[in-house]
Structure formats: structure tokens, C-alpha cells
Amino acid sequence: MMRLILILLGVDFLRSHWRGLRRFGWITLIAGIVIFVDAMDGSLFFPIEPFACLLLFEGGATLMVAHSGMGGQRILRYVKGATFSLAAVLILAGNHDGNLVLAIIFGTLFLLDGSLQIASALVVRYQRWRPALVGGIVEIALAIFFYQPWPSHYAGTVPYCLGLGLAFAGWNMFILANRVKVAAANPGLKGEEYMKEADTHPPAVVEWDGPPDDNEKALTVHVWTPVGSAPGETLSRPVINRYIAAVDQNGIISTGHAALESPGGIYISLYPAVLIDRSPDAFARLLRATPENNVPGLFQPDYATESVQWCPSTRQVRIRNYSETRLIAFWESYRQNESYNLTHRNCSSSVARALEAALEGSVGRLWQRRGFWLAIGKLMSTPELWVALQLRKRAETMAWTPGLVLDYARALSMLADPRPTGWFNTLNRALKKMFNRRLAWVKGKSGEGMTGD
């Protein structure tokens, strides 16, 4: 979470307030511990009902604007809104059964996430798989803690979860403050000369006035979805087809592809230069993000050449506010290594890293006039940040795929190119859209009735 916030706000934006971030981290960490310990005796001093009302408001607002998202964004918004609303209703119900249901929900979420994290760490073996393995074990231990009634007979379920959330958030904020204090630049970008040049030539900030057209200067993420790039009609497997691979009626597998194109002439599209053995016997070994699975790679020259040789991309995400200078610096360094790894360094991971480099500090430049803490609060309350965090976590612990990159790019585009209207106008647009759909349906029914007469 903190790394994505560091990327979006930028080191320069955060460095002058590292002391305030550290104090805020300590306060949040201590508050989380106090709330957690307070709930262990079953006698709660924490005002849980006002918190439930805030949770219900957040859940309801998220559900109202959920349909305006695209792809995985829409699904995650609905999940978040439904979860928050259900938790709030169960809290306000104020009985043992509601607390028991909440304990089962929280425990199951911890159990599933921890199990998935352990499995992906053991199979993929990415760079930080050992700390991730420990984190998965801790999550399973927390799941067991939520399942069993000790020590508060489920009465402390919500304060436990809230205390843990505040404690982890405070600890992460403390780590972020220390990183910002000593960092000379974004950890994902290297080169002091480049940083000085980027600081003296900041990119212009463009306000949102509608989606960018084809002739407008904007960064473009091209995605060939597995279904869209399959040669024939694919079998119906929604989640697998969307995020992993599609299989057509002839048994041909299509995993899709991702590339990034900038108006400055940079095109990042990585392919394996040699045929990879994807037989079932070698599948488990190929999933490991270890050096022995690296094969020679090949960068495509440009989108025009690639689309002619294969097919046009099926989805595009365009972003106005980005730094061409930072993207050039990333590309000059990244292109020196042409190796390809199925899970660690593939087409999708290359695009995700390039996108993060290009958007470094973009949100900080947009909101720097509003004040530091207002910018932090607005970023933390934006639904797309939560979506991007979940997508990035799953991709980093497993593997980046074209489907994940598509949803990640969409979420980041709404953070880097935010709609200036905010929550209330977003809600207003959602209500207008629902009203127009209802009006069109009524008109259609009226037309059918007149024709029948």
C-alpha cells in the first residue's frame, strides 16, 4: 500500500512532511493497539455505533457509483460496497448472531487471503517470497483467532478488525516516513542526473475535460485480452478467460498480451524470443520466478508493426498526466536486460512497471495546491486506490497478466486523470445514468404498447 502511495504522490511531495507522517503513523499504531486490547475483555469503550454509520455511508456511496467502473473495477467496487454495508448492518443489529456472522466473514477472508499468499509464495518463489510466506501464516493465525470465541465470545470482532487495520496502517505509514526521509528518488527509478533533469522540467498538468481523443498527446496502454486475441470462438469461463487464458474450440490457448506506447516514440512490448515449453510436466517449474527460468526476450519495435503481424489491440487505456522524462529513464535502464520470465518478467509486468515509472508523482503534482494532508485524505478516500492496491497485491504475489494490467491501468488512469467533480457529482452522474436507462425502458415499453394497438 505504502509503495503505491509513494509512487503516486512522489518522493518530493512527501519528503517535506516525513515528520508529520511518522507522528501520524505512531498515533494510528498506538490507537489500533489500544482498541484491540480494549476489546479483549468484552467490555467496549470504543464507540462502535458511529463507526458503523460511517461504514454504512461509505458502503452505500461505493455501491451507488460502482456501475461506473469498468471490468474488474466494477466487481471490486461492488464487493467493497456490499461488504462494508453488510458489516455496518450487522454491527447496528447489536446481537450475538450478528457478531458471530462477522467473525465468520472476517476469519474466512483472512483464511482465503493467507492460503492464497502461501500457495503463490511456495509456487512462484518471487523475490520476497519468504516474508510473504510469513505474512500468509500470520493471516491464517488471525483467521483462527476470529473463528474461536475466546476471549470475548465474538463481542469484540469489529474492534479487533478495526484495531488490526489501524495498527497495520500506522506501521506502514511509519515505514513510508522513514523511506521518504532517506530516499533520493522513487525506489523504482534510478539515476540522480535523471531526477535533477525531471525536477527542472516538470510535466504540465492537464485537467480532465472528457476522455482523450486519438489525436491528443496521451500515454496508451494496449491490451490484447485472451478472448479478444483468440483465433476462434472460446469456451465460456469468465474469470479464467478474463485474467489467465482462453481456450478456443480447437484447443488453442491464448494468454493475451500487453504493451505500452508513448507519444515520444517509446514502445514497450516484450515477447519470448524462443518457444517456451508449456507442457504439464514443466508447468510447475516454469511458474517459478527464478533465474533458471529466464529465456531470451525480444522487444517489438512499434505498435504499427505488431498490430500488422498479429492483430489490433482489443482494449486501450489513455492517460494524459504522466512524465515522458521519467518513462525515458526507466526504458533506457529496463531495455538493457532482454530476458523473459513467465511470471517475473513478462509483457504485463513490463507494462505495469513502466506505467508506475511514468506516473511517479502525478497525483502529487495535481493536488499540491490543495495542501499536503488534504491530498493524502483525498487519495486515501478514492475508490480506485483500493482497487489498484488489491490488483497490485495479487499480481506481485502471483504474476502480472494482461487482464490485471488492464484493470490496473484503468484504476491508475482515474487517479492520475481525476474527474474534478468529486464524489457528489460522480454520484449525480450515476443517478442520471440510472434515470436515463429507466426513461429509455419506459419509452420502449410505451412504443411497444402503441405498436400493439
Coordinates of C-alpha atoms in Angstrom, one line a residue:
M1 CA 0.0 0.0 0.0
M2 CA 2.7 2.5 1.0
R3 CA 4.7 1.8 -2.1
L4 CA 1.8 2.7 -4.4
I5 CA 1.1 5.9 -2.4
L6 CA 4.8 6.8 -2.7
I7 CA 4.7 6.2 -6.5
L8 CA 1.5 8.3 -7.0
L9 CA 2.4 11.3 -4.7
G10 CA 6.2 11.2 -5.4
V11 CA 9.1 11.5 -3.1
D12 CA 9.5 15.3 -3.4
F13 CA 5.9 15.8 -2.4
L14 CA 6.2 13.6 0.7
R15 CA 9.7 14.5 1.8
S16 CA 8.9 17.8 3.4
H17 CA 6.3 16.2 5.6
W18 CA 8.1 13.0 6.7
R19 CA 8.0 14.0 10.4
G20 CA 4.2 14.5 10.2
L21 CA 3.8 11.2 8.5
R22 CA 5.8 9.4 11.2
R23 CA 3.9 11.1 14.0
F24 CA 0.6 10.1 12.3
G25 CA 1.9 6.6 11.9
W26 CA 2.7 6.3 15.6
I27 CA -0.6 7.7 16.7
T28 CA -2.5 5.4 14.4
L29 CA -0.4 2.4 15.5
I30 CA -1.0 3.1 19.2
A31 CA -4.7 3.7 18.6
G32 CA -5.0 0.4 16.9
I33 CA -3.3 -1.5 19.7
V34 CA -5.4 0.2 22.3
I35 CA -8.7 -0.6 20.5
F36 CA -7.6 -4.2 20.1
V37 CA -6.6 -4.7 23.7
D38 CA -9.7 -2.9 24.9
A39 CA -12.0 -5.4 23.2
M40 CA -10.4 -8.5 24.7
D41 CA -12.4 -8.3 28.0
G42 CA -15.7 -7.9 26.2
S43 CA -16.4 -4.5 27.7
L44 CA -16.0 -2.0 24.9
F45 CA -15.2 1.7 25.5
F46 CA -14.8 2.3 21.7
P47 CA -18.0 4.0 20.2
I48 CA -18.8 1.3 17.7
E49 CA -22.2 2.7 16.5
P50 CA -20.8 5.9 15.0
F51 CA -18.2 3.9 13.3
A52 CA -20.9 1.6 11.9
C53 CA -22.7 4.6 10.5
L54 CA -19.6 5.8 8.7
L55 CA -19.1 2.3 7.4
L56 CA -22.6 2.2 6.1
F57 CA -22.3 5.6 4.4
E58 CA -19.0 4.5 2.7
G59 CA -20.5 1.2 1.6
G60 CA -23.7 2.9 0.2
A61 CA -21.7 5.6 -1.6
T62 CA -19.4 2.9 -3.2
L63 CA -22.4 0.9 -4.3
M64 CA -24.1 3.9 -5.9
V65 CA -21.0 4.6 -8.1
A66 CA -19.9 1.0 -8.6
H67 CA -21.5 0.6 -12.0
S68 CA -19.4 3.5 -13.4
G69 CA -16.3 1.3 -13.2
M70 CA -15.0 -0.9 -15.9
G71 CA -14.1 -4.6 -15.8
G72 CA -12.6 -5.7 -12.5
Q73 CA -13.0 -2.2 -11.1
R74 CA -16.8 -2.6 -11.2
I75 CA -16.6 -6.0 -9.5
L76 CA -14.2 -4.9 -6.7
R77 CA -16.4 -1.8 -6.1
Y78 CA -19.5 -3.9 -5.7
V79 CA -17.6 -6.3 -3.4
K80 CA -16.2 -3.4 -1.3
G81 CA -19.6 -1.7 -1.0
A82 CA -21.5 -4.8 -0.2
T83 CA -19.0 -5.9 2.4
F84 CA -19.0 -2.5 4.1
S85 CA -22.8 -2.3 4.1
L86 CA -23.3 -5.8 5.4
A87 CA -20.8 -5.3 8.2
A88 CA -22.4 -2.0 9.2
V89 CA -25.9 -3.6 9.3
L90 CA -24.7 -6.5 11.4
I91 CA -22.9 -4.1 13.8
L92 CA -26.0 -1.9 14.2
A93 CA -28.2 -5.0 14.8
G94 CA -26.3 -5.4 18.1
N95 CA -26.8 -9.1 18.9
H96 CA -24.6 -12.2 19.3
D97 CA -25.7 -13.7 16.0
G98 CA -24.5 -10.6 14.1
N99 CA -21.1 -10.7 15.8
L100 CA -20.8 -14.4 15.0
V101 CA -21.5 -13.8 11.3
L102 CA -19.0 -11.0 11.2
A103 CA -16.4 -13.2 12.9
I104 CA -17.0 -15.9 10.3
I105 CA -16.7 -13.4 7.4
F106 CA -13.5 -11.8 8.7
G107 CA -12.0 -15.2 9.5
T108 CA -12.8 -16.6 6.1
L109 CA -11.3 -13.5 4.4
F110 CA -8.1 -13.9 6.3
L111 CA -8.0 -17.6 5.7
L112 CA -8.5 -17.3 2.0
D113 CA -6.1 -14.5 1.5
G114 CA -3.4 -16.2 3.7
S115 CA -3.8 -19.5 2.0
L116 CA -3.5 -17.9 -1.5
Q117 CA -0.5 -15.9 -0.4
I118 CA 1.3 -19.0 1.0
A119 CA 0.5 -21.1 -2.1
S120 CA 1.7 -18.4 -4.5
A121 CA 4.9 -17.8 -2.4
L122 CA 5.7 -21.5 -2.5
V123 CA 4.9 -22.0 -6.2
V124 CA 6.2 -18.7 -7.8
R125 CA 9.1 -18.1 -5.4
Y126 CA 9.3 -14.4 -6.3
Q127 CA 12.0 -12.1 -4.8
R128 CA 10.3 -11.5 -1.4
W129 CA 8.5 -14.9 -1.1
R130 CA 9.8 -15.6 2.4
P131 CA 8.3 -12.5 4.1
A132 CA 5.1 -13.1 2.1
L133 CA 5.1 -16.7 3.4
V134 CA 5.3 -15.5 7.0
G135 CA 2.6 -12.9 6.3
G136 CA 0.3 -15.7 5.0
I137 CA 0.9 -17.7 8.1
V138 CA 0.1 -14.7 10.3
E139 CA -3.2 -14.2 8.3
I140 CA -4.2 -17.9 8.9
A141 CA -3.4 -17.4 12.7
L142 CA -5.7 -14.4 12.7
A143 CA -8.4 -16.4 10.9
I144 CA -8.2 -19.0 13.7
F145 CA -8.4 -16.2 16.3
F146 CA -11.6 -14.8 14.7
Y147 CA -13.2 -18.2 14.4
Q148 CA -12.9 -19.3 18.0
P149 CA -14.9 -17.5 20.7
W150 CA -12.1 -16.6 23.1
P151 CA -11.7 -14.2 24.8
S152 CA -14.8 -12.0 24.2
H153 CA -17.3 -14.6 22.8
Y154 CA -17.4 -12.7 19.4
A155 CA -18.4 -9.3 21.0
G156 CA -15.0 -7.8 20.1
T157 CA -15.0 -9.0 16.5
V158 CA -15.4 -5.5 15.0
P159 CA -12.9 -3.7 17.3
Y160 CA -10.4 -6.5 16.7
C161 CA -10.6 -5.9 12.9
L162 CA -10.6 -2.1 13.3
G163 CA -7.7 -2.3 15.7
L164 CA -5.7 -4.5 13.4
G165 CA -6.4 -2.3 10.4
L166 CA -5.3 0.9 12.3
A167 CA -2.2 -0.9 13.6
F168 CA -1.1 -2.2 10.2
A169 CA -1.9 1.2 8.6
G170 CA 0.1 3.1 11.2
W171 CA 3.1 0.7 10.9
N172 CA 3.1 1.1 7.1
M173 CA 2.8 4.9 7.5
F174 CA 5.8 4.8 9.8
I175 CA 7.8 2.8 7.3
L176 CA 6.8 5.2 4.5
A177 CA 8.0 8.2 6.5
N178 CA 11.4 6.6 7.1
R179 CA 11.7 5.6 3.4
V180 CA 10.8 9.2 2.3
K181 CA 13.4 10.6 4.7
V182 CA 16.3 8.7 3.2
A183 CA 15.2 8.3 -0.4
A184 CA 16.8 10.4 -3.1
A185 CA 14.2 9.3 -5.6
N186 CA 11.5 6.9 -6.2
P187 CA 12.8 3.3 -5.4
G188 CA 11.5 2.2 -8.7
L189 CA 13.6 4.7 -10.6
K190 CA 17.4 5.2 -10.6
G191 CA 19.7 7.9 -11.6
E192 CA 20.5 11.2 -9.8
E193 CA 21.1 13.1 -13.1
Y194 CA 17.7 12.0 -14.4
M195 CA 16.0 13.1 -11.2
K196 CA 17.6 16.6 -11.4
E197 CA 16.5 16.9 -15.0
A198 CA 13.0 15.7 -14.2
D199 CA 12.8 18.3 -11.4
T200 CA 13.8 21.1 -13.6
H201 CA 11.3 20.1 -16.4
P202 CA 8.1 19.1 -14.6
P203 CA 5.3 17.8 -17.0
A204 CA 2.3 20.1 -17.5
V205 CA -0.8 19.2 -15.6
V206 CA -3.9 18.7 -17.7
E207 CA -7.3 19.0 -16.1
W208 CA -10.0 16.4 -17.0
D209 CA -12.4 17.5 -19.7
G210 CA -13.5 14.2 -21.1
P211 CA -11.7 11.1 -22.4
P212 CA -8.6 11.8 -24.5
D213 CA -9.2 11.5 -28.3
D214 CA -6.9 9.6 -30.7
N215 CA -5.1 12.8 -31.8
E216 CA -4.4 14.0 -28.2
K217 CA -1.0 13.6 -26.6
A218 CA -1.5 10.8 -24.1
L219 CA 0.2 7.6 -22.8
T220 CA -1.5 4.5 -24.2
V221 CA -1.7 1.0 -22.6
H222 CA -2.6 -1.6 -25.3
V223 CA -4.1 -4.9 -24.1
W224 CA -4.9 -7.9 -26.2
T225 CA -7.3 -9.8 -24.0
P226 CA -7.2 -13.6 -24.1
V227 CA -10.7 -13.8 -25.5
G228 CA -10.2 -10.9 -28.0
S229 CA -6.9 -12.3 -29.4
A230 CA -8.0 -16.0 -29.6
P231 CA -8.3 -17.2 -33.2
G232 CA -11.7 -18.9 -32.8
E233 CA -14.7 -19.0 -30.5
T234 CA -13.6 -19.5 -26.9
L235 CA -15.2 -21.7 -24.2
S236 CA -17.2 -19.8 -21.6
R237 CA -15.0 -19.5 -18.5
P238 CA -15.5 -15.8 -17.4
V239 CA -12.9 -15.4 -14.6
I240 CA -10.2 -17.7 -16.2
N241 CA -10.8 -16.1 -19.7
R242 CA -10.5 -12.6 -18.2
Y243 CA -7.4 -13.0 -16.1
I244 CA -5.5 -16.1 -17.1
A245 CA -6.1 -17.7 -20.6
A246 CA -8.8 -18.5 -23.1
V247 CA -9.1 -21.8 -24.9
D248 CA -11.0 -22.0 -28.2
Q249 CA -13.0 -24.9 -29.6
N250 CA -9.9 -26.3 -31.4
G251 CA -7.9 -26.4 -28.1
I252 CA -5.7 -23.4 -28.9
I253 CA -4.6 -21.4 -25.8
S254 CA -4.5 -17.6 -25.9
T255 CA -3.0 -15.8 -22.9
G256 CA -3.3 -12.3 -24.4
H257 CA -0.6 -9.6 -24.4
A258 CA 0.1 -6.1 -23.1
A259 CA 2.2 -3.2 -24.4
L260 CA 2.7 0.5 -23.6
E261 CA 3.1 3.3 -26.2
S262 CA 4.0 7.0 -25.6
P263 CA 3.8 10.0 -27.9
G264 CA 7.6 10.4 -27.5
G265 CA 8.2 7.2 -29.5
I266 CA 8.7 4.7 -26.7
Y267 CA 7.1 1.3 -27.2
I268 CA 7.4 -1.4 -24.6
S269 CA 6.3 -4.9 -25.7
L270 CA 8.2 -7.9 -24.5
Y271 CA 8.0 -11.3 -26.1
P272 CA 10.0 -14.5 -25.5
A273 CA 12.5 -14.9 -28.3
V274 CA 12.4 -18.7 -28.1
L275 CA 9.5 -21.1 -27.8
I276 CA 8.7 -21.9 -24.1
D277 CA 7.8 -25.5 -23.2
R278 CA 4.4 -25.3 -21.6
S279 CA 3.7 -29.0 -21.2
P280 CA 2.0 -30.1 -18.0
D281 CA 5.3 -31.7 -16.7
A282 CA 7.2 -28.4 -17.0
F283 CA 4.3 -26.1 -15.9
A284 CA 5.1 -26.1 -12.2
R285 CA 8.8 -25.4 -12.8
L286 CA 8.0 -22.6 -15.3
L287 CA 5.9 -20.8 -12.8
R288 CA 8.9 -20.1 -10.5
A289 CA 10.3 -16.5 -10.8
T290 CA 13.8 -17.8 -10.5
P291 CA 16.8 -17.1 -12.9
E292 CA 16.9 -20.6 -14.3
N293 CA 13.5 -20.0 -15.9
N294 CA 14.8 -16.9 -17.8
V295 CA 14.8 -17.2 -21.6
P296 CA 15.9 -14.7 -24.2
G297 CA 13.4 -12.0 -24.9
L298 CA 12.5 -9.7 -27.8
F299 CA 11.2 -6.1 -27.7
Q300 CA 8.8 -5.3 -30.5
P301 CA 9.7 -2.1 -32.5
D302 CA 6.3 -0.3 -32.5
Y303 CA 2.6 -0.8 -32.3
A304 CA 2.0 -0.5 -36.1
T305 CA 4.4 -3.4 -36.8
E306 CA 3.0 -5.6 -34.0
S307 CA -0.7 -5.0 -34.9
V308 CA 0.0 -5.8 -38.6
Q309 CA 1.9 -9.0 -37.7
W310 CA -0.8 -10.1 -35.2
C311 CA -4.0 -8.1 -34.7
P312 CA -5.0 -4.7 -33.3
S313 CA -5.3 -4.4 -29.5
T314 CA -8.7 -5.1 -28.1
R315 CA -8.6 -2.6 -25.3
Q316 CA -6.8 0.7 -24.8
V317 CA -6.3 2.9 -21.7
R318 CA -5.1 6.5 -22.3
I319 CA -3.6 8.7 -19.6
R320 CA -2.8 12.4 -20.0
N321 CA -0.9 13.3 -16.9
Y322 CA 2.4 11.4 -17.0
S323 CA 6.1 12.2 -17.3
E324 CA 7.8 11.4 -20.5
T325 CA 11.2 12.1 -18.9
R326 CA 10.7 9.5 -16.2
L327 CA 9.4 7.0 -18.7
I328 CA 12.5 7.5 -20.9
A329 CA 14.8 7.0 -17.9
F330 CA 13.0 3.8 -17.0
W331 CA 13.1 2.5 -20.6
E332 CA 16.8 3.2 -21.0
S333 CA 17.6 1.1 -18.0
Y334 CA 15.0 -1.6 -18.5
R335 CA 15.8 -2.3 -22.1
Q336 CA 19.4 -3.3 -21.2
N337 CA 18.1 -6.6 -20.0
E338 CA 16.2 -8.5 -22.7
S339 CA 15.5 -11.7 -20.6
Y340 CA 11.9 -13.0 -20.3
N341 CA 10.4 -14.9 -17.4
L342 CA 6.9 -16.3 -17.5
T343 CA 5.8 -14.9 -14.1
H344 CA 8.5 -12.4 -13.0
R345 CA 9.4 -10.5 -16.2
N346 CA 6.8 -10.9 -18.9
C347 CA 4.9 -8.5 -21.2
S348 CA 2.4 -7.5 -18.5
S349 CA 4.9 -6.9 -15.7
S350 CA 7.0 -4.8 -18.1
V351 CA 4.0 -2.6 -18.8
A352 CA 3.0 -2.3 -15.1
R353 CA 6.5 -1.2 -14.1
A354 CA 6.8 1.3 -17.0
L355 CA 3.3 2.7 -16.1
E356 CA 4.3 3.2 -12.5
A357 CA 7.5 5.0 -13.6
A358 CA 5.6 7.3 -15.9
L359 CA 3.0 8.2 -13.3
E360 CA 5.5 8.8 -10.5
G361 CA 4.4 11.9 -8.6
S362 CA 1.5 12.5 -11.0
V363 CA -1.1 12.8 -8.2
G364 CA 1.2 14.9 -6.1
R365 CA 1.5 17.4 -8.9
L366 CA -2.2 17.6 -9.4
W367 CA -3.1 18.2 -5.7
Q368 CA 0.0 20.1 -4.4
R369 CA -2.0 23.4 -4.3
R370 CA -4.7 21.8 -2.1
G371 CA -2.3 21.1 0.8
F372 CA -0.5 18.0 1.9
W373 CA -3.0 16.4 4.3
L374 CA -5.9 17.2 2.1
A375 CA -4.2 15.5 -0.8
I376 CA -3.4 12.5 1.4
G377 CA -7.0 12.3 2.6
K378 CA -8.4 12.6 -0.9
L379 CA -6.1 9.9 -2.3
M380 CA -6.9 7.5 0.6
S381 CA -10.7 8.0 0.1
T382 CA -10.7 7.4 -3.6
P383 CA -12.2 4.0 -4.5
E384 CA -9.7 3.5 -7.4
L385 CA -6.8 3.4 -4.9
W386 CA -8.4 0.4 -3.1
V387 CA -8.9 -1.3 -6.5
A388 CA -5.3 -0.6 -7.6
L389 CA -4.0 -1.9 -4.3
Q390 CA -5.8 -5.2 -4.5
L391 CA -4.8 -5.7 -8.1
R392 CA -1.2 -4.9 -7.4
K393 CA -1.0 -7.2 -4.4
R394 CA -2.4 -10.2 -6.4
A395 CA -0.1 -9.5 -9.3
E396 CA 3.0 -9.1 -7.3
T397 CA 2.4 -12.2 -5.3
M398 CA 1.4 -14.3 -8.3
A399 CA 2.0 -12.9 -11.8
W400 CA 1.0 -10.0 -13.9
T401 CA -1.4 -10.9 -16.7
P402 CA -3.0 -8.8 -19.4
G403 CA -6.3 -8.8 -17.6
L404 CA -4.8 -7.5 -14.4
V405 CA -2.8 -4.8 -16.3
L406 CA -6.0 -3.7 -18.0
D407 CA -7.8 -3.2 -14.7
Y408 CA -4.7 -1.7 -13.0
A409 CA -4.2 0.8 -15.8
R410 CA -7.9 1.8 -15.6
A411 CA -7.7 2.4 -11.9
L412 CA -4.4 4.4 -12.2
S413 CA -5.9 6.5 -15.0
M414 CA -8.7 7.6 -12.7
L415 CA -6.1 8.6 -10.1
A416 CA -3.7 10.4 -12.5
D417 CA -6.5 12.0 -14.5
P418 CA -9.1 12.5 -11.8
R419 CA -12.6 13.8 -12.6
P420 CA -12.6 17.2 -10.8
T421 CA -16.2 16.8 -9.7
G422 CA -15.5 14.6 -6.8
W423 CA -17.8 12.1 -5.0
F424 CA -21.1 14.1 -5.2
N425 CA -21.0 14.8 -8.9
T426 CA -19.9 11.2 -9.5
L427 CA -23.0 10.1 -7.6
N428 CA -25.0 12.6 -9.6
R429 CA -23.8 11.2 -12.9
A430 CA -24.6 7.7 -11.7
L431 CA -28.1 8.7 -10.7
K432 CA -28.6 10.4 -14.1
K433 CA -27.4 7.4 -15.9
M434 CA -29.8 5.2 -14.0
F435 CA -32.6 7.6 -14.7
N436 CA -31.9 7.8 -18.4
R437 CA -31.8 4.0 -18.6
R438 CA -35.2 3.8 -16.8
L439 CA -36.6 6.5 -19.1
A440 CA -35.4 4.7 -22.2
W441 CA -37.0 1.5 -20.9
V442 CA -40.3 3.3 -20.2
K443 CA -40.3 4.8 -23.7
G444 CA -39.5 1.4 -25.2
K445 CA -42.4 -0.2 -23.4
S446 CA -44.7 2.7 -24.4
G447 CA -43.6 2.2 -28.0
E448 CA -44.4 -1.5 -27.9
G449 CA -47.8 -0.8 -26.5
M450 CA -48.7 1.8 -29.2
T451 CA -47.5 -0.6 -31.9
G452 CA -49.7 -3.4 -30.5
D453 CA -52.8 -1.2 -30.5

